[in-house]
Short mmCIF file of C-alpha atoms in Angstrom, two decimals:
data_model
loop_
_atom_site.label_atom_id
_atom_site.label_comp_id
_atom_site.label_asym_id
_atom_site.label_seq_id
_atom_site.Cartn_x
_atom_site.Cartn_y
_atom_site.Cartn_z
CA GLY V 1 99.81 120.33 109.84
CA GLY V 2 99.21 116.77 108.39
CA THR V 3 99.92 115.68 104.93
CA PRO V 4 98.03 116.80 102.44
CA GLY V 5 95.74 114.42 100.77
CA CYS V 6 96.65 111.74 103.51
CA THR V 7 94.44 113.14 106.38
CA PHE V 8 91.11 111.81 104.99
CA THR V 9 89.86 108.15 104.81
CA ARG V 10 89.06 108.77 101.51
CA HIS V 11 92.42 109.72 99.55
CA MET V 12 94.60 108.94 96.40
CA THR V 13 97.51 106.60 97.44
CA ILE V 14 100.55 105.98 95.45
CA ARG V 15 101.31 102.03 95.49
CA PHE V 16 104.35 102.31 92.74
CA VAL V 17 106.42 104.62 90.87
CA LEU V 18 108.43 103.14 87.93
CA MET V 19 111.40 105.09 85.85
CA VAL V 20 111.42 103.13 82.28
CA ASN V 21 113.35 103.79 79.07
CA LYS V 22 111.96 104.01 75.90
CA GLN V 23 112.84 100.37 75.19
CA GLY V 24 110.52 99.19 77.92
CA GLN V 25 113.33 98.49 80.72
CA THR V 26 112.82 99.39 84.07
CA ARG V 27 115.52 101.71 85.83
CA LEU V 28 113.74 101.98 89.10
CA ALA V 29 110.59 100.49 90.78
CA GLN V 30 109.41 101.15 94.13
CA TYR V 31 106.29 99.54 95.22
CA MET V 32 104.47 100.85 98.67
CA ASN V 33 102.40 97.34 98.94
CA MET V 34 103.92 94.30 99.19
CA HIS V 35 102.85 92.49 95.96
CA ASN V 36 104.38 89.31 95.29
CA ILE V 37 107.05 89.15 92.90
CA GLU V 38 105.13 87.52 90.01
CA GLU V 39 102.38 89.98 90.12
CA ARG V 40 104.71 92.62 90.30
CA CYS V 41 106.49 91.38 87.23
CA ALA V 42 103.32 90.64 85.36
CA LEU V 43 101.61 94.49 86.50
CA GLU V 44 105.12 95.92 85.65
CA SER V 45 105.39 94.46 81.96
CA GLU V 46 101.41 95.34 81.20
CA VAL V 47 101.81 98.91 82.47
CA ILE V 48 104.95 99.55 80.74
CA ARG V 49 103.57 97.91 77.29
CA LYS V 50 100.67 100.13 77.85
CA CYS V 51 102.50 103.40 78.37
CA LEU V 52 104.56 102.87 75.85
CA SER V 53 102.17 102.13 72.99
CA ARG V 54 100.00 105.08 73.98
CA ASN V 55 100.58 108.00 71.28
CA GLU V 56 101.24 111.47 72.48
CA THR V 57 97.93 112.97 71.52
CA LEU V 58 96.63 110.74 74.43
CA CYS V 59 95.88 111.89 77.97
CA SER V 60 98.78 111.01 80.44
CA PHE V 61 96.77 108.81 82.67
CA PHE V 62 94.23 105.51 82.13
CA GLU V 63 92.89 103.13 84.54
CA PHE V 64 94.22 99.57 84.87
CA ARG V 65 93.55 96.59 87.28
CA GLY V 66 91.94 98.86 89.76
CA TYR V 67 94.66 101.65 89.85
CA LYS V 68 94.91 105.25 88.11
CA VAL V 69 98.16 105.32 86.10
CA ILE V 70 99.65 108.36 85.72
CA TYR V 71 102.79 109.18 83.46
CA ARG V 72 104.89 111.33 81.88
CA ARG V 73 107.61 111.07 79.44
CA TYR V 74 110.98 113.30 79.99
CA ALA V 75 113.82 112.75 77.20
CA SER V 76 114.00 109.13 77.24
CA LEU V 77 112.64 108.14 80.56
CA PHE V 78 109.20 107.52 81.30
CA PHE V 79 107.91 108.15 85.12
CA ILE V 80 105.02 106.04 85.78
CA VAL V 81 102.99 106.39 88.82
CA GLY V 82 100.02 103.94 90.17
CA VAL V 83 97.52 105.16 92.52
CA GLU V 84 94.79 103.70 94.42
CA GLY V 85 91.77 105.65 95.67
CA ASP V 86 88.61 107.76 95.30
CA ASP V 87 90.24 111.40 94.67
CA GLU V 88 90.98 111.95 90.92
CA ASN V 89 93.55 114.28 91.08
CA GLU V 90 95.84 113.28 88.15
CA LEU V 91 97.21 116.79 87.87
CA ALA V 92 98.74 116.70 91.54
CA ILE V 93 100.17 113.28 90.61
CA LEU V 94 101.96 115.00 87.67
CA GLU V 95 103.18 117.66 89.93
CA PHE V 96 104.46 115.08 92.03
CA ILE V 97 106.30 113.67 88.97
CA HIS V 98 107.73 117.07 87.66
CA ALA V 99 108.90 117.81 91.43
CA LEU V 100 110.77 114.18 91.43
CA VAL V 101 112.30 115.05 87.64
CA GLU V 102 113.35 118.47 88.89
CA THR V 103 114.59 117.20 92.00
CA LEU V 104 117.06 114.65 90.07
CA ASP V 105 117.82 117.27 87.56
CA ARG V 106 118.95 119.22 90.30
CA TYR V 107 121.04 116.49 92.43
CA PHE V 108 122.58 114.87 89.34
CA GLU V 109 122.66 118.24 87.46
CA ASN V 110 120.54 117.22 84.55
CA VAL V 111 119.18 113.61 85.00
CA CYS V 112 119.64 111.22 82.20
CA GLU V 113 119.47 107.54 82.20
CA LEU V 114 122.83 106.18 83.27
CA ASP V 115 122.52 108.76 86.30
CA ILE V 116 119.32 106.38 87.60
CA MET V 117 121.35 103.13 86.35
CA PHE V 118 124.58 103.83 88.33
CA ASN V 119 123.10 105.81 91.61
CA LEU V 120 120.09 103.69 91.65
CA GLU V 121 120.22 104.04 95.95
CA LYS V 122 120.49 107.82 95.49
CA ALA V 123 117.17 107.91 93.10
CA HIS V 124 115.39 105.71 95.82
CA PHE V 125 116.61 108.26 98.64
CA VAL V 126 114.80 111.07 96.72
CA LEU V 127 111.88 108.88 96.35
CA ASP V 128 112.03 108.00 100.07
CA GLU V 129 112.31 111.79 101.05
CA MET V 130 109.10 112.69 98.96
CA LEU V 131 106.72 109.64 100.00
CA MET V 132 105.72 107.82 103.12
CA ASN V 133 103.29 104.91 102.97
CA GLY V 134 102.32 106.12 99.63
CA CYS V 135 101.72 109.91 100.39
CA ILE V 136 103.62 112.64 99.19
CA ILE V 137 104.99 114.49 102.22
CA GLU V 138 107.79 116.79 100.45
CA THR V 139 108.02 118.45 97.51
CA ASN V 140 110.41 121.12 98.10
CA LYS V 141 113.94 120.65 96.34
CA ASN V 142 115.98 121.77 99.23
CA ASN V 143 114.18 119.96 101.88
CA ILE V 144 114.44 116.62 100.17
CA LEU V 145 118.10 117.02 99.16
CA ALA V 146 119.31 118.46 102.20
CA PRO V 147 119.54 114.47 103.74
CA ILE V 148 121.27 113.25 100.90
CA HIS V 149 123.95 115.78 100.53
CA LEU V 150 124.56 114.87 104.39
CA LEU V 151 124.78 111.28 103.28
CA ASP V 152 127.12 112.23 100.32
CA LYS V 153 129.31 114.38 102.95
CA ALA V 154 129.58 111.88 105.37
CA SER V 155 130.82 109.09 102.92
CA GLY V 156 133.38 111.85 101.27
CA MET V 157 131.95 112.30 97.93
#
C-alpha cells in the first residue's frame, strides 16, 4: 500500500509541470504549490529559457532556484518538471514524463501541440489522474484514461 515515494518524510515532490513548444510558448502549466502569478511568470520564463538554450549533449536535469528541473523533448514539445526534495531520482521523473507522453499519445492518437492547445482541460485531467499533491499516484495508461473516457462518453464525444 501507499504511494511510492510519498510515504516518507524525505521525498521528491513535483512542484510544477510545463509543456512548452520550441519557440518557448507555454502550452500547459500546472503548479502544485501556490506561487503568486509574478513568481510563476518569472520562474516559468527562466526555466523555459534555460531548457531551450541547453544543447542536446547536456543531461536532462539541472538545479534551479532550489528546484531540480527535469525535462525531455518529444517532437516539438518540451515536457518540464520541477521537483523539490532530497531524493535525487531524476530517472523516476523522466519515467513519469514518458508515461505522461505515452498516455497523451494514446488518448489523442499521436499527441501534438495542437491537441494540447485545443483540449487543454483533457491534458489537465490526465495530469490530475497521475499526480496528487505533487506525488505520482498512477502511471498505468488504462487506469489514467478510464475516468476521462467516461467523461467523454457522458458528454457524448
